[in-house]
Coordinates of C-alpha atoms in Angstrom, one line a residue:
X12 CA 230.4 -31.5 215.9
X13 CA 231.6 -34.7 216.1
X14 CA 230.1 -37.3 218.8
X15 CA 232.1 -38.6 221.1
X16 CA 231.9 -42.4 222.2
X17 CA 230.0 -41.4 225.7
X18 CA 227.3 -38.9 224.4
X19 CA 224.1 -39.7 224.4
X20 CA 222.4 -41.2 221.4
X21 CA 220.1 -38.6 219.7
X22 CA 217.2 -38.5 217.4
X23 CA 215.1 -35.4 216.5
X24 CA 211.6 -35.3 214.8
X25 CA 210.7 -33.4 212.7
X26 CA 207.4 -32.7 210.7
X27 CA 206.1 -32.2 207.4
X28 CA 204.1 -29.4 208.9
X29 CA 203.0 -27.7 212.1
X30 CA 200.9 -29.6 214.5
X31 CA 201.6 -32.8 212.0
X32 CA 202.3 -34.5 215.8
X33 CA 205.9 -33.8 217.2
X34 CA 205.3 -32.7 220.2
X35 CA 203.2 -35.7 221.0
X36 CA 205.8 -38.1 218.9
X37 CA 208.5 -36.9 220.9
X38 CA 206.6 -36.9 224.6
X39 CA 205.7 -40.4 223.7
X40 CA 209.1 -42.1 223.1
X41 CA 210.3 -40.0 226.0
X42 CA 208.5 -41.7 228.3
X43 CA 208.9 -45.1 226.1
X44 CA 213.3 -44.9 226.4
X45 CA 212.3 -43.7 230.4
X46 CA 210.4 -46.9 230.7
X47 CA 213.7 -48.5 229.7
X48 CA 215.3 -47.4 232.4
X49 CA 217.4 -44.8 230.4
X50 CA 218.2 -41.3 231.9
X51 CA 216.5 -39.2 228.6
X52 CA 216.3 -35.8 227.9
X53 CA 213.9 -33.9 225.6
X54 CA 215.5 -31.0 222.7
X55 CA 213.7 -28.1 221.3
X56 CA 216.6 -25.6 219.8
X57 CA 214.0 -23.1 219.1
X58 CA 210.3 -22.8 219.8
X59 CA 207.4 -20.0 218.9
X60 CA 205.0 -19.7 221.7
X61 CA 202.7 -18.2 224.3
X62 CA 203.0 -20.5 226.9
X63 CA 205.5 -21.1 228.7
X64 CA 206.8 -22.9 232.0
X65 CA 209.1 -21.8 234.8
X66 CA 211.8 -24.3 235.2
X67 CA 213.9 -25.6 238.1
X68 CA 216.6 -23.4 237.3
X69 CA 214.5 -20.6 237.6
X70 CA 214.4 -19.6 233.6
X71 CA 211.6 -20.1 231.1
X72 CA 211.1 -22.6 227.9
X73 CA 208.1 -23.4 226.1
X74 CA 205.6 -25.5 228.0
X75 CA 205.5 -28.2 225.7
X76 CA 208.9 -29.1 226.5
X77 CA 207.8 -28.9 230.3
X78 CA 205.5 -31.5 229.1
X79 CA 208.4 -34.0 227.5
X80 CA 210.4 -33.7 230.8
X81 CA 207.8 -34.8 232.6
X82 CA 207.6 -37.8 230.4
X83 CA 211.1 -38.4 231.1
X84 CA 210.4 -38.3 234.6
X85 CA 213.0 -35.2 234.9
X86 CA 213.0 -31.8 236.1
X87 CA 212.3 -29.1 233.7
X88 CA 215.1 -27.4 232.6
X89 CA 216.4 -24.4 230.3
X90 CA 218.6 -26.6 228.8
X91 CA 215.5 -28.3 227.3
X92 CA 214.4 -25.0 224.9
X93 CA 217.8 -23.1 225.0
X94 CA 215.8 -20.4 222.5
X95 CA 211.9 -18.8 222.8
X96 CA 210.6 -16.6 220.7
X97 CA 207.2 -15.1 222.3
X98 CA 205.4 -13.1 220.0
X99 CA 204.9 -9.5 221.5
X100 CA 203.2 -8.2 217.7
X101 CA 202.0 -9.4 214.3
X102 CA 206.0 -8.9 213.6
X103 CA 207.9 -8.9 216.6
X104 CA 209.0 -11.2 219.5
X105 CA 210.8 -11.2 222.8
X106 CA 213.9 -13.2 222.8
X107 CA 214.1 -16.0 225.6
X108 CA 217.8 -17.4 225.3
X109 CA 218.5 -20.3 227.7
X110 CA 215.9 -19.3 229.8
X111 CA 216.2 -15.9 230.1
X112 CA 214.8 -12.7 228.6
X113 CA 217.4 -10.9 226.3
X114 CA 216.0 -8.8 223.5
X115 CA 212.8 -8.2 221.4
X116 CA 213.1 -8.2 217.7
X117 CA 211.3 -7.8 214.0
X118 CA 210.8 -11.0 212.5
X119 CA 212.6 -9.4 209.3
X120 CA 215.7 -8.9 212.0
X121 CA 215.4 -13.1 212.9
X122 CA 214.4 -14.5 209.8
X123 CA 215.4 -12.3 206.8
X124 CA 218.8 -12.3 204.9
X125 CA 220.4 -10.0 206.9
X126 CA 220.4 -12.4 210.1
X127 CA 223.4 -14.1 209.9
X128 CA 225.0 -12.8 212.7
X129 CA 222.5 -13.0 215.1
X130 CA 221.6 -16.4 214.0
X131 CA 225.0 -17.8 214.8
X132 CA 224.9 -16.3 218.4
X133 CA 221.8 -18.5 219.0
X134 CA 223.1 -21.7 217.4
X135 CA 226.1 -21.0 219.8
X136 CA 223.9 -21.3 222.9
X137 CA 221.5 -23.9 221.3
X138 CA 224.7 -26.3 220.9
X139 CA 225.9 -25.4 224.4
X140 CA 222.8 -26.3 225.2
X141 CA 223.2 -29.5 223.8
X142 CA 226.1 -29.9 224.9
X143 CA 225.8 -30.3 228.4
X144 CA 222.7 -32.4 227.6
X145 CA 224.5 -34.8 225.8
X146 CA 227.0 -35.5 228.7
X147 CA 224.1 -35.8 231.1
X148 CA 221.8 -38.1 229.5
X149 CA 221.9 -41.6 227.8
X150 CA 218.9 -40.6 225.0
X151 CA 218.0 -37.4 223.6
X152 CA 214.7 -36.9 221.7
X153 CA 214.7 -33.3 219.5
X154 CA 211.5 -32.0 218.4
X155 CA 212.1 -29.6 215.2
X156 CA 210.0 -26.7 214.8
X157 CA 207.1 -26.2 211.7
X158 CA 208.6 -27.6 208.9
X159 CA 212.0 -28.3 207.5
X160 CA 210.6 -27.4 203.8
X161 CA 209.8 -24.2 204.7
X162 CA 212.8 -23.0 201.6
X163 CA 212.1 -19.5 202.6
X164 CA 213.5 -19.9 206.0
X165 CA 216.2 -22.5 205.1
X166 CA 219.2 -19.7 205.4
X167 CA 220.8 -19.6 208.5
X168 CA 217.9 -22.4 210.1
X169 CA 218.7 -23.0 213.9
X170 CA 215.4 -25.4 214.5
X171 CA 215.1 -28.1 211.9
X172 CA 217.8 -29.0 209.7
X173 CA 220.3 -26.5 210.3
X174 CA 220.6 -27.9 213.9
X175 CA 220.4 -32.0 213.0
X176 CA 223.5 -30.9 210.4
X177 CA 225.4 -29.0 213.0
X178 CA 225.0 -31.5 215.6
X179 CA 225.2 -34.6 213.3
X180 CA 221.9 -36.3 214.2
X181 CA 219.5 -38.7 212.3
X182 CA 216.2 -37.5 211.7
X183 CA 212.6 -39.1 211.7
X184 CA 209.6 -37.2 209.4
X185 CA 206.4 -37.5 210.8
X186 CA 202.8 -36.5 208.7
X187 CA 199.5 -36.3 209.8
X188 CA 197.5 -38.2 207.6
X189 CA 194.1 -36.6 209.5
X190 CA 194.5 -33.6 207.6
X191 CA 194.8 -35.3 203.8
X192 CA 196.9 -35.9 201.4
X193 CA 199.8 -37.4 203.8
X194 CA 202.2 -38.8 201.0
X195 CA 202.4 -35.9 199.0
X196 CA 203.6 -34.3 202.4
X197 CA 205.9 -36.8 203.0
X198 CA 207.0 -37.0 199.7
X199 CA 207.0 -33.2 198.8
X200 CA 209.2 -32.2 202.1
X201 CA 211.8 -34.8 201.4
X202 CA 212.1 -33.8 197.8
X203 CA 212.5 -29.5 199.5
X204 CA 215.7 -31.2 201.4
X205 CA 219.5 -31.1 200.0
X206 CA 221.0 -34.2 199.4
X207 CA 222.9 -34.4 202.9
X208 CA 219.4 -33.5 204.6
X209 CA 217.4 -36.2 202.4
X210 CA 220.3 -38.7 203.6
X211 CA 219.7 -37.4 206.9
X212 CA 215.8 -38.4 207.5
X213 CA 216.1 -42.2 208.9
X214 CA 212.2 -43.3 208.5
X215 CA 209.1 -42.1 208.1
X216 CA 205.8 -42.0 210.6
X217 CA 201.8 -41.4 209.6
X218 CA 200.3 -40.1 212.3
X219 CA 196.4 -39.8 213.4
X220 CA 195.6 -42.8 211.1
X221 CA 192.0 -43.8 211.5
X222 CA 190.7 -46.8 209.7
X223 CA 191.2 -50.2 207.9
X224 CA 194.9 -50.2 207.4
X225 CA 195.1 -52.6 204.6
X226 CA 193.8 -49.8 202.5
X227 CA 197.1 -48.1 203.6
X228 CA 199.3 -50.6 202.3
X229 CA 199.9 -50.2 199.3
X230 CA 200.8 -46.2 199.6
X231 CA 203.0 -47.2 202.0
X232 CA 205.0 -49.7 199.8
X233 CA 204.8 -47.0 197.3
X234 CA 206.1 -44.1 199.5
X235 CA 209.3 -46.7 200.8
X236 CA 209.9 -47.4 196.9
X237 CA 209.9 -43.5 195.7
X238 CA 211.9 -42.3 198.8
X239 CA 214.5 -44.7 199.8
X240 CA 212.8 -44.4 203.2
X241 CA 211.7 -47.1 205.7
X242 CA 207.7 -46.3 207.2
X243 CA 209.0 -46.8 210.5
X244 CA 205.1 -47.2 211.8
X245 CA 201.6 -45.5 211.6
X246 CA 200.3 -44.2 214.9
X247 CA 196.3 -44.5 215.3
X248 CA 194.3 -41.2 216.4
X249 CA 194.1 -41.0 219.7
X250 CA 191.0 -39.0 220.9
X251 CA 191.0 -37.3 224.6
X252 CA 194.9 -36.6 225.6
X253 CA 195.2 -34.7 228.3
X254 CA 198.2 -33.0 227.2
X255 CA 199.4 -29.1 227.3
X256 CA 198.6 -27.3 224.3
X257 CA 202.4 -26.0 223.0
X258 CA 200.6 -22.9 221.4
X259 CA 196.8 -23.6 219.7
X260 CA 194.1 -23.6 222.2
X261 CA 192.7 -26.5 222.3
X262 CA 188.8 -26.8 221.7
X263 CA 187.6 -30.3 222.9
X264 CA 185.8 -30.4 225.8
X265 CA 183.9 -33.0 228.0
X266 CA 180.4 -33.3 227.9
X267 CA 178.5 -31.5 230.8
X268 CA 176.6 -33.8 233.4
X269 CA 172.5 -33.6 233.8
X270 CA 172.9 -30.9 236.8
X271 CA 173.3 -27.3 235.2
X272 CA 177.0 -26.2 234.5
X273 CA 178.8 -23.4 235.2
X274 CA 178.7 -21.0 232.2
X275 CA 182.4 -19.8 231.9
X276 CA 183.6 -17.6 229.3
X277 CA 187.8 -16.9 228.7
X278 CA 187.8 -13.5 226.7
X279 CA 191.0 -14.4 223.8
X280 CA 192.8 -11.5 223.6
X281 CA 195.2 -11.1 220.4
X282 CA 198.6 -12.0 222.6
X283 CA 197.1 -14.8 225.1
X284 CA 199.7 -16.5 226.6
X285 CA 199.4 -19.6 228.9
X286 CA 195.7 -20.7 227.9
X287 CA 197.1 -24.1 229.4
X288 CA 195.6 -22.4 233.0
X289 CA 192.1 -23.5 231.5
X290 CA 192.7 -27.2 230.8
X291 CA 191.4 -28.3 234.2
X292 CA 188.0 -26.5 233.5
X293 CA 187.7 -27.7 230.2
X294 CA 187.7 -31.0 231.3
X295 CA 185.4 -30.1 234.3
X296 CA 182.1 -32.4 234.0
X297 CA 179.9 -29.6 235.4
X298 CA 181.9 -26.9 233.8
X299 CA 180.4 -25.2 230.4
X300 CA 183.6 -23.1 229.0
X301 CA 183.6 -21.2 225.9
X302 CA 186.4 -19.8 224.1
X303 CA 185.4 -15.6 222.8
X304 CA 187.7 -13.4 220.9
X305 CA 188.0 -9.5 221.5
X306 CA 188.6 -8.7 218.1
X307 CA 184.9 -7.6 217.5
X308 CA 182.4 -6.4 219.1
X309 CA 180.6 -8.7 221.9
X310 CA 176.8 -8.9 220.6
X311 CA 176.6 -12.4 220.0
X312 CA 178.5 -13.3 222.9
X313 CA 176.7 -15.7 225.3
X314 CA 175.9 -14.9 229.2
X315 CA 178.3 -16.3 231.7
X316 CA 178.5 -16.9 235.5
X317 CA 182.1 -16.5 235.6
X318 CA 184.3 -14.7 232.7
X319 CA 188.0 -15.0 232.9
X320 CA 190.8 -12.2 231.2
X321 CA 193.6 -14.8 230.5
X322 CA 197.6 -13.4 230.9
X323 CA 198.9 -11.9 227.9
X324 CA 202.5 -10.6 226.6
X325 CA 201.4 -7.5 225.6
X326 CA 198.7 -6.2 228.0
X327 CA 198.5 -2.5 226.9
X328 CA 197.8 -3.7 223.4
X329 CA 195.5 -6.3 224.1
X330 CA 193.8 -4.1 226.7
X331 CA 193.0 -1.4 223.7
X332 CA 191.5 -3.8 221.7
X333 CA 189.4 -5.1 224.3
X334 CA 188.0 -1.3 225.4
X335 CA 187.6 -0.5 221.2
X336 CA 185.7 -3.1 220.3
X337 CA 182.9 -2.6 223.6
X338 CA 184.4 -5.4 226.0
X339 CA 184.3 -2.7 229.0
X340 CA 180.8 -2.3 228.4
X341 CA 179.7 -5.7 227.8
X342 CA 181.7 -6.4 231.3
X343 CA 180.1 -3.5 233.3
X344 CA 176.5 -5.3 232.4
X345 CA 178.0 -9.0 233.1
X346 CA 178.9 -7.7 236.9
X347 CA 175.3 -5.6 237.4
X348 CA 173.4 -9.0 236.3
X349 CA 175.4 -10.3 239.4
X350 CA 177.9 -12.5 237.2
X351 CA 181.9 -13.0 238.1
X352 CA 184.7 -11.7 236.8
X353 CA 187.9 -13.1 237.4
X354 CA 192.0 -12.1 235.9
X355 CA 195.2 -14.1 235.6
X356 CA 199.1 -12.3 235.5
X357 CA 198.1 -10.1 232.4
X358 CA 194.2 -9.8 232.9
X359 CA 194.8 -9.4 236.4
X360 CA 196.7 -5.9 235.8
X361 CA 193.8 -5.3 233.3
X362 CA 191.7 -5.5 236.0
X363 CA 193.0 -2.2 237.9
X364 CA 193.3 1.1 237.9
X365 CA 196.6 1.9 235.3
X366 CA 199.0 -0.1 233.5
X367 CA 202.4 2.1 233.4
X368 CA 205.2 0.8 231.1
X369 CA 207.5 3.7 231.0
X370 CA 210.5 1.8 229.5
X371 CA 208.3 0.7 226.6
X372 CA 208.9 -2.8 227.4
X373 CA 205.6 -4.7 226.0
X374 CA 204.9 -2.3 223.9
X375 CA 205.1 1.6 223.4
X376 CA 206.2 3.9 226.3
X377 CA 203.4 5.2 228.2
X378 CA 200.6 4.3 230.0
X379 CA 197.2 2.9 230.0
X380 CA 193.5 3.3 232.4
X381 CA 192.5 0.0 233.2
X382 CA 189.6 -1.8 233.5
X383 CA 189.2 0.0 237.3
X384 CA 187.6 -3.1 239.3
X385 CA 190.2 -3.7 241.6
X386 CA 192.0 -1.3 243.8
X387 CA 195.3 -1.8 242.4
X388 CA 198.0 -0.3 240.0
X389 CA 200.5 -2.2 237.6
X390 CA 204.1 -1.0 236.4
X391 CA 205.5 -3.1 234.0
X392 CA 209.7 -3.2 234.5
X393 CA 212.8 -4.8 233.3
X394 CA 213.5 -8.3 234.5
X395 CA 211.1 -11.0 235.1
X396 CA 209.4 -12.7 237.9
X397 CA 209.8 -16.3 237.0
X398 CA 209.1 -19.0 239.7
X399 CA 207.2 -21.9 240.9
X400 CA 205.5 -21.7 243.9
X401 CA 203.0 -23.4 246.5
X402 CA 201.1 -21.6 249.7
X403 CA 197.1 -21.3 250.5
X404 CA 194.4 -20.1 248.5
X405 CA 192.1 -18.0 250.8
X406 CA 188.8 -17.1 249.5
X407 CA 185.8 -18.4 251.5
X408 CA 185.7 -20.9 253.9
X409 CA 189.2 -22.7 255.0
X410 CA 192.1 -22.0 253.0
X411 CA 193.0 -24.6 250.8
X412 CA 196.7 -25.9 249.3
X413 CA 197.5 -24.5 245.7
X414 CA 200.5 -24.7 243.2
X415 CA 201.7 -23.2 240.0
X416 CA 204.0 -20.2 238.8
X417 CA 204.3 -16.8 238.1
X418 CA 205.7 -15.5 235.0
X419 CA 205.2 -11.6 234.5
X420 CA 207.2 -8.4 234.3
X421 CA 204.6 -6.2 235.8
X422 CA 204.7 -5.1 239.8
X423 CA 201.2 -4.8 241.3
X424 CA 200.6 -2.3 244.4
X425 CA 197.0 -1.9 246.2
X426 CA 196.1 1.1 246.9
X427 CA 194.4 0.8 250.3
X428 CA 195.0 -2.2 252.9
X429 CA 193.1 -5.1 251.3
X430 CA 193.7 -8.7 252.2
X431 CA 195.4 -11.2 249.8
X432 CA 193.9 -13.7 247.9
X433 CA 196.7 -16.1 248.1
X434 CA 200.3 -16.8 250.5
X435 CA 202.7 -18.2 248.2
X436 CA 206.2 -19.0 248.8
X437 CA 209.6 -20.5 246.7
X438 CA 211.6 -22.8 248.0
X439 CA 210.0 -22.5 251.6
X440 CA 211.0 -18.8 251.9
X441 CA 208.8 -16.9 253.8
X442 CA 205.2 -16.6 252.3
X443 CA 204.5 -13.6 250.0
X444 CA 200.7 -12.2 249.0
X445 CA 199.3 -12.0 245.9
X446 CA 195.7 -11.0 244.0
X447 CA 193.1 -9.7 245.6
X448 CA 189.2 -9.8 246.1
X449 CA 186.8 -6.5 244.8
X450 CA 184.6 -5.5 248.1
X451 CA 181.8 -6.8 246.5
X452 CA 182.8 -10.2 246.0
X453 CA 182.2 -10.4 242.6
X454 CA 185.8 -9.5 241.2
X455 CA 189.5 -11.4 241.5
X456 CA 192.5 -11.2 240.5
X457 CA 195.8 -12.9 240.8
X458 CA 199.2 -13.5 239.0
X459 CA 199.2 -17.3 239.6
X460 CA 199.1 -19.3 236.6
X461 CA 197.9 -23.5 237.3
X462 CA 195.3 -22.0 240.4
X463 CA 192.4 -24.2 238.7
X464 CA 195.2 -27.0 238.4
X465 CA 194.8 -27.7 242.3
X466 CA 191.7 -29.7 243.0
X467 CA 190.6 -28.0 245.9
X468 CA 191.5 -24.3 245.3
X469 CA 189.6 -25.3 241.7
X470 CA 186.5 -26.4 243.8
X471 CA 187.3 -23.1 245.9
X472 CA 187.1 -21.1 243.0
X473 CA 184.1 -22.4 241.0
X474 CA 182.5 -22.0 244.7
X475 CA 182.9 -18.7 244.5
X476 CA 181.5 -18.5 241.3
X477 CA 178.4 -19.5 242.1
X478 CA 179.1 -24.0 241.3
X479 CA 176.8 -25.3 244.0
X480 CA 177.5 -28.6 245.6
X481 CA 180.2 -29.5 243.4
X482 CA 183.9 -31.2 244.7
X483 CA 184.4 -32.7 241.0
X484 CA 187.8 -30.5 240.2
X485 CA 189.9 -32.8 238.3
X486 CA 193.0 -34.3 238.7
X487 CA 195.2 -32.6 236.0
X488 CA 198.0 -34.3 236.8
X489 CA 197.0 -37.7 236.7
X490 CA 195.3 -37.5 233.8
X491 CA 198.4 -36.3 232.0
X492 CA 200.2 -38.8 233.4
X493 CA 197.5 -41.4 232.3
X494 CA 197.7 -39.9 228.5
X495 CA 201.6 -39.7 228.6
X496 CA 201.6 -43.5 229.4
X497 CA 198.5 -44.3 227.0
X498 CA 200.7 -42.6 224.1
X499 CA 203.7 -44.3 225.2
X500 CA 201.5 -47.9 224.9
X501 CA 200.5 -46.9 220.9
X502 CA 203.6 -46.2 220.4
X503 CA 205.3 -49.2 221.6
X504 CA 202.7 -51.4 219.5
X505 CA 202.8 -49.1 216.4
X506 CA 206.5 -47.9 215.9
X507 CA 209.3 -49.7 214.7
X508 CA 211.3 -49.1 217.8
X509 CA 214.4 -51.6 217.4
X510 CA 214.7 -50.4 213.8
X511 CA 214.3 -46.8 215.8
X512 CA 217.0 -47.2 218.2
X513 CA 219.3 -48.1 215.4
X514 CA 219.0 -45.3 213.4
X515 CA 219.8 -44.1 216.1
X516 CA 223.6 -44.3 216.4
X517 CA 225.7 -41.6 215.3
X518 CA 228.0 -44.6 213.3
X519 CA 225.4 -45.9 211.2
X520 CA 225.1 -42.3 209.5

């Protein structure tokens, strides 16, 4: 692919490992080239994740690219992650080409010798992708994926080198220096490269540096002098972004106020997807929430006022685990002590009466008993409801204005007249219901993912779950623009950036 003289410049980051800091790198110099003035576009060819955003196409990337388009002040758009991979098993994955849902396949049938083929049909649509991208914007920032010394992945690679070769891009190697031993990353990775892939790499960055940096100095002279390679800055740690999680769930959370919190507990099934629905009450002041895995049984698990069944992308499976290792139980006694229960997309079709997936399309054909709390069944079919929506949240009290989207295969049907939780519309099409309320009041479910995002259906709901005198919801959204910006700021006073930008032409390669 040779560049033409009115595509946009590109640079793509990659790492010496996962989470050595690409996502963040490449969020913050989006919004640094937006600050320019420049129309920029973020790049991932492929990504491996559980969360996931709806764009404004209507298709589906990885929600950490959702997060770099909103640095660049643009919509989000397939275009962005032209390939997903969603992990369905410990060795298979759904296949999310340029936003939509085409296949599921063994990681052996992806990655393994024999992949050629199906390789080159993705790195087809990843440079179409591209493409297009190229002739829209003025500035393209690529984020690889894991590593690019990963040597027994190299063959056919689509997301680190293999794409910066086929699209003729420079490259920047970025290394966390938090986790140790940062110049024997850099050093090792580039020395894992071919000669045209070594040539390739433009600079190098040290990320999550904390400390006196003159005891850096000298490694860094030494690291220029053994790789040929300019450091082209070294970013200090930055504690308390509010940023989405591309995959890990993130653990920090703010310290509770005086007054008692609100004891929430988010059950982490094997195939959670979309644990970025939890960041607003993670950062709640008066909110006390605690990450528990279902993989054994729940004996040491702490009492709650509200527990939450998160979505997952494969709810049969996760839903056995959940009933074999005594979660039904432990559930059964958290509703007779009077606590909450609530479910989102996947743990809301927990919460019902069956899960049918005839077509096998999670998982294996057949069906599964739910959790029986709410009056509902779920059958899972082909095709996929993807959209972002707004409407009313309608719980107690008035109903109050909520936002966010629906990703899920599964159709939901009550069995008796019930009255929805929510009215949410597209577009300003005609409202639609979703969820529903248990009888008792102490049950809910709904597909919505982002309903704590909304400040006042978040105050709704933590209401409802028994939060007294509390309007402290936070403002998601503004503290992820203030932590977009803040990184943008370290960036602009750590980074070479002129040296950046020209490394950045395609001519000086």
């Amino acid at each position: 692919m040779t560049p033409s003289a009115s595509s946009a410049l590109t640079l793509m980051v990659q790492g010496t490992a996962s989470d050595a800091g690409k996502t963040t790198l490449v969020a913050g110099l989006c919004r640094v080239f937006a600050r320019r003035g420049l129309r920029v576009a973020p790049f991932k060819p492929q990504n491996m994740a559980l969360n996931s955003a709806v764009t404004s196409d209507g298709g589906e990337i990885g929600r950490a690219q959702a997060l770099q388009a909103i640095a660049c002040g643009v919509p989000a758009h397939t275009d962005f992650n032209p390939v997903l991979l969603k992990p369905q098993s410990d060795t298979g994955a759904q296949v999310i080409v340029q936003g939509r849902a085409l296949s599921v396949v063994e990681a052996k049938d992806f990655f393994g010798p024999g992949a050629r083929h199906y390789k080159q049909k993705m790195m087809a649509a990843i440079l179409d992708s591209f493409e297009r991208l190229r002739g829209d914007y003025q500035r393209i920032v690529v984020e690889g994926a894991g590593s690019p010394a990963e040597i027994n992945l190299r063959d056919n690679d689509i997301a680190n080198m293999g794409f910066a070769e086929a699209a003729d891009c420079p490259v920047i190697l970025v290394a966390d220096i938090d986790k140790g031993g940062v110049f024997a990353q850099l050093y090792g990775t580039l020395m894992l490269l071919s000669e045209s892939e070594q040539a390739r790499v433009k600079g190098l960055v040290i990320n999550r540096f904390r400390g006196d940096i003159g005891l850096l100095e000298s490694g860094l002279t030494m690291i220029e002098e053994l790789t040929g390679k300019p450091v082209l800055g070294v970013v200090p740690y930055l504690d308390n972004l509010v940023l989405d999680a591309e995959d890990a769930i993130t653990r920090h959370t703010v310290a509770s106020s005086d007054e008692r919190p609100l004891r929430v507990v988010v059950l982490v099934t094997p195939r959670i997807s979309n644990h970025t629905d939890f960041d607003a009450l993670r950062l709640h002041p008066r909110v006390k929430l605690t990450w528990v895995h279902v993989g054994s049984a729940p004996a040491q698990c702490l009492a709650a006022d509200l527990v939450i069944l998160p979505g997952s992308k494969a709810v049969r499976d996760d839903l056995t685990v959940l009933k074999t290792n005594g979660w039904q139980q432990w559930l059964n006694r958290h509703l007779r002590y009077g606590g909450k229960l609530m479910g989102i997309c996947g743990g809301y079709q927990m919460l019902g009466q069956c899960i049918d997936d005839p077509q096998g399309i999670e998982s294996a054909a057949g069906s599964s008993e739910g959790l029986g709390y709410l009056p509902m069944t779920t059958r899972l079919e082909i095709g996929k409801q993807l959209r972002n929506v707004t409407g009313t949240l309608h719980l107690e009290g008035e109903p109050c204005a909520v936002q966010g989207y629906e990703i899920h295969c599964g159709q939901s049907e009550a069995l008796a007249e019930h009255p929805p939780l929510l009215l949410l519309t597209t577009n300003g099409g005609e409202p639609q219901p979703d969820g529903m309320v248990s009888d008792d009041n102490q049950v809910l479910g709904t597909y919505l993912h982002g309903v704590f995002d909304s400040t006042e259906a978040c105050n709704a709901l933590l209401a409802w779950a028994g939060l007294e005198h509390s309007r402290q919801a936070v403002a998601l959204d503004q503290q992820r623009e203030a932590s977009i910006n803040r990184l943008a700021d370290t960036l602009e006073t750590h980074l070479n950036l002129d040296l950046l930008e020209q490394q950045m032409n395609p001519h000086k390669l």
